[in-house]
CSV table of C-alpha atoms and ligand atoms in Angstrom, one decimal:
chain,number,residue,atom,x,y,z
A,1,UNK,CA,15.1,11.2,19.4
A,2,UNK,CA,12.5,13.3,17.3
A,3,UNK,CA,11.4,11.6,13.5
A,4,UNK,CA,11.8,13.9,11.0
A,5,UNK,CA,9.2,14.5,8.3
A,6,UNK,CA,11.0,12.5,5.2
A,7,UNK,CA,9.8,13.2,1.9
A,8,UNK,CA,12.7,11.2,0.3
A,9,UNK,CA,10.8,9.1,-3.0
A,10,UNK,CA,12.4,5.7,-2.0
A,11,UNK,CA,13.5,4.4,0.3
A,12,UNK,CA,10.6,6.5,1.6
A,13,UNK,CA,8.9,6.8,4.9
A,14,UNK,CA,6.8,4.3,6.7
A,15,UNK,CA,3.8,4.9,8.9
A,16,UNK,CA,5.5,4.9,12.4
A,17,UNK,CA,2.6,2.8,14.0
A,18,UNK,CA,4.3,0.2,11.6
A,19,UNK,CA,8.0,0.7,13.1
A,20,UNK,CA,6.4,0.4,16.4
A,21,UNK,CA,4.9,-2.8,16.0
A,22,UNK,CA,7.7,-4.1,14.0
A,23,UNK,CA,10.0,-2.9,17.2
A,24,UNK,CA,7.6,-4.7,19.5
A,25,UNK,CA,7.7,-8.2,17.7
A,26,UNK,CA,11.1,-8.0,17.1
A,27,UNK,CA,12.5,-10.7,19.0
A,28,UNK,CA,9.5,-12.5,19.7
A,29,UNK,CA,6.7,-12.7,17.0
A,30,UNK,CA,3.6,-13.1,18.5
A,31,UNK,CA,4.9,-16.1,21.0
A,32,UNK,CA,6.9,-18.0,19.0
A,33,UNK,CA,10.5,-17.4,20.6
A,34,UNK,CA,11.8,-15.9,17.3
A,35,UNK,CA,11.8,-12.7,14.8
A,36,UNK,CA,10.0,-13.1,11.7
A,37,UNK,CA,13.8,-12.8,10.1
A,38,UNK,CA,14.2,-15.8,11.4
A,39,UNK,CA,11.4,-17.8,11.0
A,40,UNK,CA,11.6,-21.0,8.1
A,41,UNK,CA,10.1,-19.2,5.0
A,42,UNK,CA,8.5,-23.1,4.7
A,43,UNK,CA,6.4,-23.0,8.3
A,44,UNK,CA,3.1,-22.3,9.4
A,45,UNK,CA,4.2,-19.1,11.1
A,46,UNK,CA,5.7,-17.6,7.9
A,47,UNK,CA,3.2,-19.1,5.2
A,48,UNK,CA,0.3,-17.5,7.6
A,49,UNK,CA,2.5,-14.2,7.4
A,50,UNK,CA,2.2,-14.0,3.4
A,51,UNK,CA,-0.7,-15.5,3.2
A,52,UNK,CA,-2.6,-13.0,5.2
A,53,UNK,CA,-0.6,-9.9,3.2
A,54,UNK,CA,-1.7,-11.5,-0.2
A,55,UNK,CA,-5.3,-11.5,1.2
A,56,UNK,CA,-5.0,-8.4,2.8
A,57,UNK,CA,-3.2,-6.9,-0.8
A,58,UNK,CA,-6.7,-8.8,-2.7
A,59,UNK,CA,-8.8,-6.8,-0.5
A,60,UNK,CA,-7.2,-3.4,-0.6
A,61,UNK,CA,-6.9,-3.6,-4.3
A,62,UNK,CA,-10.3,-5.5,-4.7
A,63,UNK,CA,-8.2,-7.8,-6.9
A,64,UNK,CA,-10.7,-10.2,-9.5
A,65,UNK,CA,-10.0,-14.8,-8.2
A,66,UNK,CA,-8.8,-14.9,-11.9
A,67,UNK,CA,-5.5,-12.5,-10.8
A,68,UNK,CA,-2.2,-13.9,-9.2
A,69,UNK,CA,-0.6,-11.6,-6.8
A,70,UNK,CA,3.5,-12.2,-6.4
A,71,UNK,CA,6.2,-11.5,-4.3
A,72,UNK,CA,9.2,-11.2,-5.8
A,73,UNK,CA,12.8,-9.6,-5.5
A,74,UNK,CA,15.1,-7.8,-8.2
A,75,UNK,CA,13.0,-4.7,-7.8
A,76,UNK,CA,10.3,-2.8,-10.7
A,77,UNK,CA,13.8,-2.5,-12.5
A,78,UNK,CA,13.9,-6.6,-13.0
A,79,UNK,CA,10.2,-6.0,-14.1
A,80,UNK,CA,11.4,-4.1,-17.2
A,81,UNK,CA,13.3,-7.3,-18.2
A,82,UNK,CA,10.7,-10.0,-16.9
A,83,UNK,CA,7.6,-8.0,-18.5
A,84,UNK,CA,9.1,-8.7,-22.3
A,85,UNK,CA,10.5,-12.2,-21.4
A,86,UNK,CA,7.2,-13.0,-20.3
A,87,UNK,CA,4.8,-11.7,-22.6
A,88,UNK,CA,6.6,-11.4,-25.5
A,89,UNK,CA,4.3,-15.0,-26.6
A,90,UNK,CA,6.2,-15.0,-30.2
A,91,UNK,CA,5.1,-11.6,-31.0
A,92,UNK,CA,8.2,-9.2,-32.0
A,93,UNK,CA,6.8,-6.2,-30.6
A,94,UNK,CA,6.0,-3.8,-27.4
A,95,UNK,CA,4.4,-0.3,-27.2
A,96,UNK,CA,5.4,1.9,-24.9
A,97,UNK,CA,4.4,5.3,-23.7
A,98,UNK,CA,7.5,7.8,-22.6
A,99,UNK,CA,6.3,10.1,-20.0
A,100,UNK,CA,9.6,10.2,-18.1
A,101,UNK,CA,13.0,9.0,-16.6
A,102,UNK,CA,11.1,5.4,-15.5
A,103,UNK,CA,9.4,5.0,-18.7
A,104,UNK,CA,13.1,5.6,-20.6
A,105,UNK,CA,14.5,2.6,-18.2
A,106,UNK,CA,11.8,0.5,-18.8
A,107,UNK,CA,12.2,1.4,-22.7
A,108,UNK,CA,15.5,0.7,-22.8
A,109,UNK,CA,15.6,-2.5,-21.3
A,110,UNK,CA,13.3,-3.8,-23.4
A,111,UNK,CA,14.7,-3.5,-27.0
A,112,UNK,CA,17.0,-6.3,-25.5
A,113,UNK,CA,14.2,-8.2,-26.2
A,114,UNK,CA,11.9,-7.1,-28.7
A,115,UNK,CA,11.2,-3.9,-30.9
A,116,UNK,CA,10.1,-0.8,-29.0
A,117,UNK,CA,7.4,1.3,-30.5
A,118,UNK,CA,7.6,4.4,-28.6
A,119,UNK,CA,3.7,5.3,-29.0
A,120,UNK,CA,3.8,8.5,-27.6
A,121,UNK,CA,6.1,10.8,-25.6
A,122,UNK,CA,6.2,13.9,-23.4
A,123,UNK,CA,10.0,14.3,-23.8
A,124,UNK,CA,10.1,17.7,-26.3
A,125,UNK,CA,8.2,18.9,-23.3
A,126,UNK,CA,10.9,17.9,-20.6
A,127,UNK,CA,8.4,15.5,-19.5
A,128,UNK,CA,5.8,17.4,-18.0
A,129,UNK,CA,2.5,16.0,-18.8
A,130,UNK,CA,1.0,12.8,-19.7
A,131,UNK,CA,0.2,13.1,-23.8
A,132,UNK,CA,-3.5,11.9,-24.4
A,133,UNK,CA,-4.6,8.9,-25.9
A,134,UNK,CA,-5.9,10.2,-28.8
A,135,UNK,CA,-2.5,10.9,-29.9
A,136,UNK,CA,-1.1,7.6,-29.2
A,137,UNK,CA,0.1,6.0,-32.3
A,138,UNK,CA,-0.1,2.4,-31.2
A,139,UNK,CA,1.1,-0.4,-33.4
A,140,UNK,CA,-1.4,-3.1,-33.9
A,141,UNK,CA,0.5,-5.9,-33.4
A,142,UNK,CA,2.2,-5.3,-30.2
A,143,UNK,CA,2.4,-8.0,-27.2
A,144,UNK,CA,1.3,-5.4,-24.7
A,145,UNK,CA,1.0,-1.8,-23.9
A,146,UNK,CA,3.7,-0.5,-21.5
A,147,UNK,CA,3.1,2.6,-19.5
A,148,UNK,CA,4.4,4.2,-16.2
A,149,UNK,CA,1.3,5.5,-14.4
A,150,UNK,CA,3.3,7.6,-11.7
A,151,UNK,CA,6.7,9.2,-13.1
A,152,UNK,CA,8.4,9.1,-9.6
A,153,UNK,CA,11.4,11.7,-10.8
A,154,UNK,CA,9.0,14.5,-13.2
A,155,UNK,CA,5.9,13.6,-10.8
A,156,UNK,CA,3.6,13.0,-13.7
A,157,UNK,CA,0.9,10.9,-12.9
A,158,UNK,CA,-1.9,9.6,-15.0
A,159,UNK,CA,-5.4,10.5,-13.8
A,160,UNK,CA,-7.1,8.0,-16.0
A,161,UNK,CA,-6.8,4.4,-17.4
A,162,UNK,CA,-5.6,4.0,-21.3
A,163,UNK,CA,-7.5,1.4,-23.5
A,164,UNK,CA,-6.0,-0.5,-24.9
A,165,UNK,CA,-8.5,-2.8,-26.7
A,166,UNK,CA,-7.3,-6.6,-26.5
A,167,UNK,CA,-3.9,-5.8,-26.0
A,168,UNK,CA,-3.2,-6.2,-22.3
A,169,UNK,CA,-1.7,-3.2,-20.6
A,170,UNK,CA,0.8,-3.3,-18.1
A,171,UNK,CA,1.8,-0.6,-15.7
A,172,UNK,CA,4.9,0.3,-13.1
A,173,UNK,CA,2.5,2.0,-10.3
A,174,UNK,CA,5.5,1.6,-8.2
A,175,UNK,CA,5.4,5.2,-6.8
A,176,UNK,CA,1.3,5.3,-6.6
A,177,UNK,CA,0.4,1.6,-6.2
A,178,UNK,CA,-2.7,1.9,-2.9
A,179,UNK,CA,-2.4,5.4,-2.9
A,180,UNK,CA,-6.1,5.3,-4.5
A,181,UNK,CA,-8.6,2.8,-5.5
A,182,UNK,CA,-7.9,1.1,-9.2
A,183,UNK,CA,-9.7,-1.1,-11.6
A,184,UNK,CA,-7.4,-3.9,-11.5
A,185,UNK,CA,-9.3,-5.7,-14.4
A,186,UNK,CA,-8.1,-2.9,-17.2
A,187,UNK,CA,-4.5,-4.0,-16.8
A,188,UNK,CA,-2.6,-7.5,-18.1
A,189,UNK,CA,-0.5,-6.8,-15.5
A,190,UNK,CA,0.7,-4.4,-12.3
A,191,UNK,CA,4.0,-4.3,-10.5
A,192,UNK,CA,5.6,-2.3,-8.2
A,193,UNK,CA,8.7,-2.1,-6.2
A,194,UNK,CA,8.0,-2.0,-2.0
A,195,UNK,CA,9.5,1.2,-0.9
A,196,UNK,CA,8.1,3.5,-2.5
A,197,UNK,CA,4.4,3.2,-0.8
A,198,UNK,CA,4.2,-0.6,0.0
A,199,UNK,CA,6.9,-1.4,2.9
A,200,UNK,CA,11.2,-2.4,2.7
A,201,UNK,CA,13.0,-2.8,0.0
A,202,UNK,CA,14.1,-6.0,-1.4
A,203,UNK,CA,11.0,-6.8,-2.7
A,204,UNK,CA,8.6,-6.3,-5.6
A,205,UNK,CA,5.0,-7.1,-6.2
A,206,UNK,CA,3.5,-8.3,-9.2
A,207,UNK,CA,0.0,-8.4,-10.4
A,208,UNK,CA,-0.8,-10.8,-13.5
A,209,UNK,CA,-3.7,-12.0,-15.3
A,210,UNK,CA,-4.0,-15.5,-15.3
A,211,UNK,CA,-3.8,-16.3,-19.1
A,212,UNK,CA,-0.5,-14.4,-19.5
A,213,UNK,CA,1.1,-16.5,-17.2
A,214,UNK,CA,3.2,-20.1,-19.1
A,215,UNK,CA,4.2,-17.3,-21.7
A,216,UNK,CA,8.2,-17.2,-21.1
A,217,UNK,CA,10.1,-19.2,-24.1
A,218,UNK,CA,11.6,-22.8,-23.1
A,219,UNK,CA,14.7,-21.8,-22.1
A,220,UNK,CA,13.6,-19.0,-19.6
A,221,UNK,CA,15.5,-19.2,-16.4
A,222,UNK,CA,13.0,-20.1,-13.5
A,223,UNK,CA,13.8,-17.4,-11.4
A,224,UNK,CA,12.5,-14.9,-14.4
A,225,UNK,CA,8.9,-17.2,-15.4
A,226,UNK,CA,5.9,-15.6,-13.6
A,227,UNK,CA,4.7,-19.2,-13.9
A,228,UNK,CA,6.9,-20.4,-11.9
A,229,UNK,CA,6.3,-18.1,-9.3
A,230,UNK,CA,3.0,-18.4,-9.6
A,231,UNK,CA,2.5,-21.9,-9.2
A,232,UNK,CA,4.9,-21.7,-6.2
A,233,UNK,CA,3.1,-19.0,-3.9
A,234,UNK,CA,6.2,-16.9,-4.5
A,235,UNK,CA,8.0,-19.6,-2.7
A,236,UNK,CA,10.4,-21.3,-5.2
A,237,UNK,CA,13.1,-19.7,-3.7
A,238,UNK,CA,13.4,-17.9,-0.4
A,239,UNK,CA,11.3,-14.9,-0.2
A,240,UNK,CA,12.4,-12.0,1.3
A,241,UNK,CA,10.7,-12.7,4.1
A,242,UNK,CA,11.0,-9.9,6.6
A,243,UNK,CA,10.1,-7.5,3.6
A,244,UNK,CA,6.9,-9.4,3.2
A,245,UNK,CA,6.8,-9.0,6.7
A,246,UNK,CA,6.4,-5.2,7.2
A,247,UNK,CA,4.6,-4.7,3.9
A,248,UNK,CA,1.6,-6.8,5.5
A,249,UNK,CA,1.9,-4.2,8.5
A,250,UNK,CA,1.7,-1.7,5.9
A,251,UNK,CA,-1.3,-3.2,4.3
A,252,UNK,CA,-2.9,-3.7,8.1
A,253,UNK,CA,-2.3,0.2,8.8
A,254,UNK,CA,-4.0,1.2,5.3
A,255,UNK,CA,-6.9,-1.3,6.4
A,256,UNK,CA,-7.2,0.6,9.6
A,257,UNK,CA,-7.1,4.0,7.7
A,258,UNK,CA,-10.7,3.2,6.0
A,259,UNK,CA,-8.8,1.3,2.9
A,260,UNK,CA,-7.8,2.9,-0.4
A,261,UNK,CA,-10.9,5.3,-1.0
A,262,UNK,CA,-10.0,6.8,2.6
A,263,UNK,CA,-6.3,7.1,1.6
A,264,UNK,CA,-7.2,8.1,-1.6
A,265,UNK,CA,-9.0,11.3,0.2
A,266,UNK,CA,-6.3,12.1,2.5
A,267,UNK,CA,-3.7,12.4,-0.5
A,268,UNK,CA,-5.9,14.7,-2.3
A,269,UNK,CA,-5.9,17.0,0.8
A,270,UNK,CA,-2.6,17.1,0.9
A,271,UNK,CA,-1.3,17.2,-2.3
A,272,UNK,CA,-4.1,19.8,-2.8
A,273,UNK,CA,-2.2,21.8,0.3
A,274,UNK,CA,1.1,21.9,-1.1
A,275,UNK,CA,0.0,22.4,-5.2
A,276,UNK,CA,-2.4,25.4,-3.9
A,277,UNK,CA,0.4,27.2,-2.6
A,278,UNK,CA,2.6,26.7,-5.0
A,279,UNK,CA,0.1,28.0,-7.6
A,280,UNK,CA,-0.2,31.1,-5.0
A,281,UNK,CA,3.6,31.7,-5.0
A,282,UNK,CA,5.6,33.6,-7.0
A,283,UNK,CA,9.1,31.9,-5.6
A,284,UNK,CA,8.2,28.5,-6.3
A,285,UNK,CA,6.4,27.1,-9.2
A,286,UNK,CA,5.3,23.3,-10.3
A,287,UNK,CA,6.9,22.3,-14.1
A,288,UNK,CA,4.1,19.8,-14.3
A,289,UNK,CA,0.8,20.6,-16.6
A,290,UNK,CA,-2.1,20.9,-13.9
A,291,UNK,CA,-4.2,18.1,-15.2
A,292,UNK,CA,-1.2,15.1,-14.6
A,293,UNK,CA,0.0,16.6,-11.9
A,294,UNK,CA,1.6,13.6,-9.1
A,295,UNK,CA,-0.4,13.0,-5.8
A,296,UNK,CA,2.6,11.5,-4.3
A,297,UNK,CA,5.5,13.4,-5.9
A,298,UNK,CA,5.3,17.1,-6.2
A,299,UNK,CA,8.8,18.9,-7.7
A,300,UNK,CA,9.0,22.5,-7.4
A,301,UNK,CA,11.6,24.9,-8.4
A,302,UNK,CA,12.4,28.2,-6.8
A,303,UNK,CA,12.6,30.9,-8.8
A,304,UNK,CA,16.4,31.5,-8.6
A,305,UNK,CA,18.2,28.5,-8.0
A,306,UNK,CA,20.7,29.6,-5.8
A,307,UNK,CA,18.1,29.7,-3.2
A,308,UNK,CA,18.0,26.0,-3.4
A,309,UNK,CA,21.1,25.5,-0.6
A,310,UNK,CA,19.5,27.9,1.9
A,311,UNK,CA,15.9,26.6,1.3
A,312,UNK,CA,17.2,22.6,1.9
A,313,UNK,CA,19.1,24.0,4.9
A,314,UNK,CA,16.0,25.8,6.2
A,315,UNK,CA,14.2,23.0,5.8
A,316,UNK,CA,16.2,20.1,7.4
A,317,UNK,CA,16.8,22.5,10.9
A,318,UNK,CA,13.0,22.4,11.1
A,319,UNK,CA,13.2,18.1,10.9
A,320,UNK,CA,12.6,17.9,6.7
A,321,UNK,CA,14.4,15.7,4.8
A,322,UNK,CA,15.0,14.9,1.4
A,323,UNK,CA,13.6,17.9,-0.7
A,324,UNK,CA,16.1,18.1,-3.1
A,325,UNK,CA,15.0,16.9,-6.3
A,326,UNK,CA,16.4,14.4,-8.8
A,327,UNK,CA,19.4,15.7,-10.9
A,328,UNK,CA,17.4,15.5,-14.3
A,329,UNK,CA,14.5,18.0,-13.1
A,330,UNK,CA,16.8,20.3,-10.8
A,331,UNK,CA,14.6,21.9,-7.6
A,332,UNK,CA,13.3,20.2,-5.0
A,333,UNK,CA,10.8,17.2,-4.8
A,334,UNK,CA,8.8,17.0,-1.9
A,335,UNK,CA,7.1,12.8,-1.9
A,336,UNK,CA,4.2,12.7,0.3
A,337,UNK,CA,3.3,8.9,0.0
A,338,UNK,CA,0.4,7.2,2.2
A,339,UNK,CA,2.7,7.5,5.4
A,340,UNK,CA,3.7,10.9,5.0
A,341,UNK,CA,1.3,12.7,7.4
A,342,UNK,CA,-0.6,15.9,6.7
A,343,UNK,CA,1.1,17.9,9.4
A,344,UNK,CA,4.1,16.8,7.2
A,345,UNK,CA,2.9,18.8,3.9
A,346,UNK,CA,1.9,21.8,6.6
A,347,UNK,CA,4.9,22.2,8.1
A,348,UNK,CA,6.4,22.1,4.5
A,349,UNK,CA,3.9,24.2,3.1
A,350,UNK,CA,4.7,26.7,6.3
A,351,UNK,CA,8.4,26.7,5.7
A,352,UNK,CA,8.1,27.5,2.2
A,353,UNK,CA,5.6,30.9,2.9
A,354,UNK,CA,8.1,31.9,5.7
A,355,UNK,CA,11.1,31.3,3.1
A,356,UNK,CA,9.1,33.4,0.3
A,357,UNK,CA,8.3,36.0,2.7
A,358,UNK,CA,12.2,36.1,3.7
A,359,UNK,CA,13.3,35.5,-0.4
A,360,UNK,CA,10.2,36.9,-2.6
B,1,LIG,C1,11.9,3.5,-7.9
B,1,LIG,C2,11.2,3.2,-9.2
B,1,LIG,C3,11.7,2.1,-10.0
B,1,LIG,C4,13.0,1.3,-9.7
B,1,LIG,O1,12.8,0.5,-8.6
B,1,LIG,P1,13.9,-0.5,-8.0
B,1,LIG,O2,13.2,-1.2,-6.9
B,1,LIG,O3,15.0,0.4,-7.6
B,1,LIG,O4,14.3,-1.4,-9.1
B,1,LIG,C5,11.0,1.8,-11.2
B,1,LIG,N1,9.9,2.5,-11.5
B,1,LIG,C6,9.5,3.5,-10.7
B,1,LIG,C7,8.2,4.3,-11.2
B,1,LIG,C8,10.1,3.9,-9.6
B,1,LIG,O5,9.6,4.9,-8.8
């Protein structure tokens, strides 16, 4: 059976070399009788298994000793709850910057636990860019900045790093997490759900400074303290192990690809491929400002919508999947994460000048 070039935004493809090996150790990982979903999460085999992703995630990420990496389940949505019940430390108050449909989430589930100072927003705008900092109206006395650095649904991406002074900052990079290089050390805190651009679903990776960790208020169940996480390797409970699994392929293959400066050169290219032509088109356009425009989530709209049927159907007889876009921006939304491959975004790109040339 042929693969089809998937540009679904999550569950989201995964470099095949990856499904390959995972196929080939299936029943019997490397000699020991067993599949890694069935391994003790407690024995050598397994602890190796996350040990080496965690070291392999440090190096990808180039993240500083004084930074705890964890695995976790519950997804970047549970993050919008844990973030607040763990940093909260007393203080009644969170900033937040609304740049999209995963900001508003995060937003909402966090006036369960604290007030919400919406410090800027692109909303008026049908959130289409990222608003710049200089128009941030942050509140002083806020526990922690709160932004979403890759809008998965508008495709709005930030292109720098806020600063936020002493207050740490703490961003969902679920949608771009390794798709370039960052400065871990500007952030309080990272996390991301797995499969987007890390591996499966089921779990969620968290990256925490050190000193924001022990914050939760007495009373905090377990499974919602960082600390307890922390001081547990992630193992307090049973990890989803298999996930952990194939994200340390993932993190192998990216190792393989020259790291995250290589990776972060390849999405340019194509992302540059696909937002040149639609610049170049007069069927299709891009609602998103140039400047903050997403690397790994591009939405387009045709210029008469009633297109959109015959160009999905077009598209999914020549082996593309998953173009049409989220409800809230209408179109289609073509995700081109690390695995998607550049003769992925050619064929698309292909498709679309053979459509316009049929349509214009
Ligand atoms: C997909 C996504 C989420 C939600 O992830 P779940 O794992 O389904 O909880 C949150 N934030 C962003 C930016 C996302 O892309």
């Amino acid at each position: 059976m042929a693969r089809v070039f998937n540009f679904g935004a999550g569950p989201a493809v995964l470099p095949e070399e990856v499904l390959h090996q995972a196929a080939a150790e299936m029943l019997d990982w490397h000699g020991s009788g067993m599949s890694v979903m069935e391994m003790s999460h407690r024995g050598d085999e397994f602890i190796a298994i996350a040990a080496e992703a965690e070291a392999d995630l440090r190096e990808l990420l180039a993240i500083p000793a004084h930074y705890k990496v964890l695995f976790l389940q519950g997804g970047a949505t549970l993050q919008f709850a844990m973030v607040p019940m763990n940093l909260l430390d007393g203080k009644k108050c969170a900033d937040y910057v609304n740049t999209g449909e995963w900001s508003k989430r995060a937003i909402k589930e966090a006036k369960a636990f604290c007030e919400v100072n919406v410090a800027a927003s692109s909303e008026e705008a049908g959130f289409t860019y990222v608003p710049e900092q200089a128009t941030w109206r942050l509140s002083g006395d806020a526990a922690y900045v709160h932004i979403c650095s890759n809008e998965t649904i508008g495709g709005v991406e930030f292109h720098w790093v806020p600063d936020t002074g002493e207050v740490p900052l703490v961003a969902d990079m679920s949608s771009h997490i390794l798709s370039r290089p960052i400065d871990v050390s500007r952030y309080g805190l990272i996390y991301a759900g797995a499969q987007k651009n890390i591996g499966p679903a089921g779990l969620a990776i968290v990256v925490v400074r050190e000193d924001l960790l022990g914050r939760a208020p007495k009373g905090t169940a377990s499974m919602l303290d960082y600390k307890v996480h922390a001081d547990a390797q992630s193992m307090s409970n049973t990890p989803p192990t298999y996930a952990v699994y194939v994200a340390g392929l993932v993190l192998k293959w990216l190792k393989r690809q020259g790291g995250l400066a290589a990776m972060e050169r390849k999405n340019v290219a194509k992302a540059g491929l696909l937002y040149e032509y639609l610049g170049d088109s007069t069927l299709f356009r891009s609602p998103v400002r140039e400047a903050d425009r997403s690397r790994m989530n591009v939405p387009f709209t045709l210029r008469d919508p009633s297109l959109d049927a015959p160009f999905l159907a077009g598209a999914e007889e020549r082996g593309m999947v998953q173009l049409k876009g989220h409800r809230s921006v209408g179109g289609m939304r073509a995700s081109i994460y690390n695995a998607m491959p550049i003769e992925g975004v050619q064929r698309l790109v292909e498709y679309m000048r053979e459509f316009e040339a049929r349509h214009g």
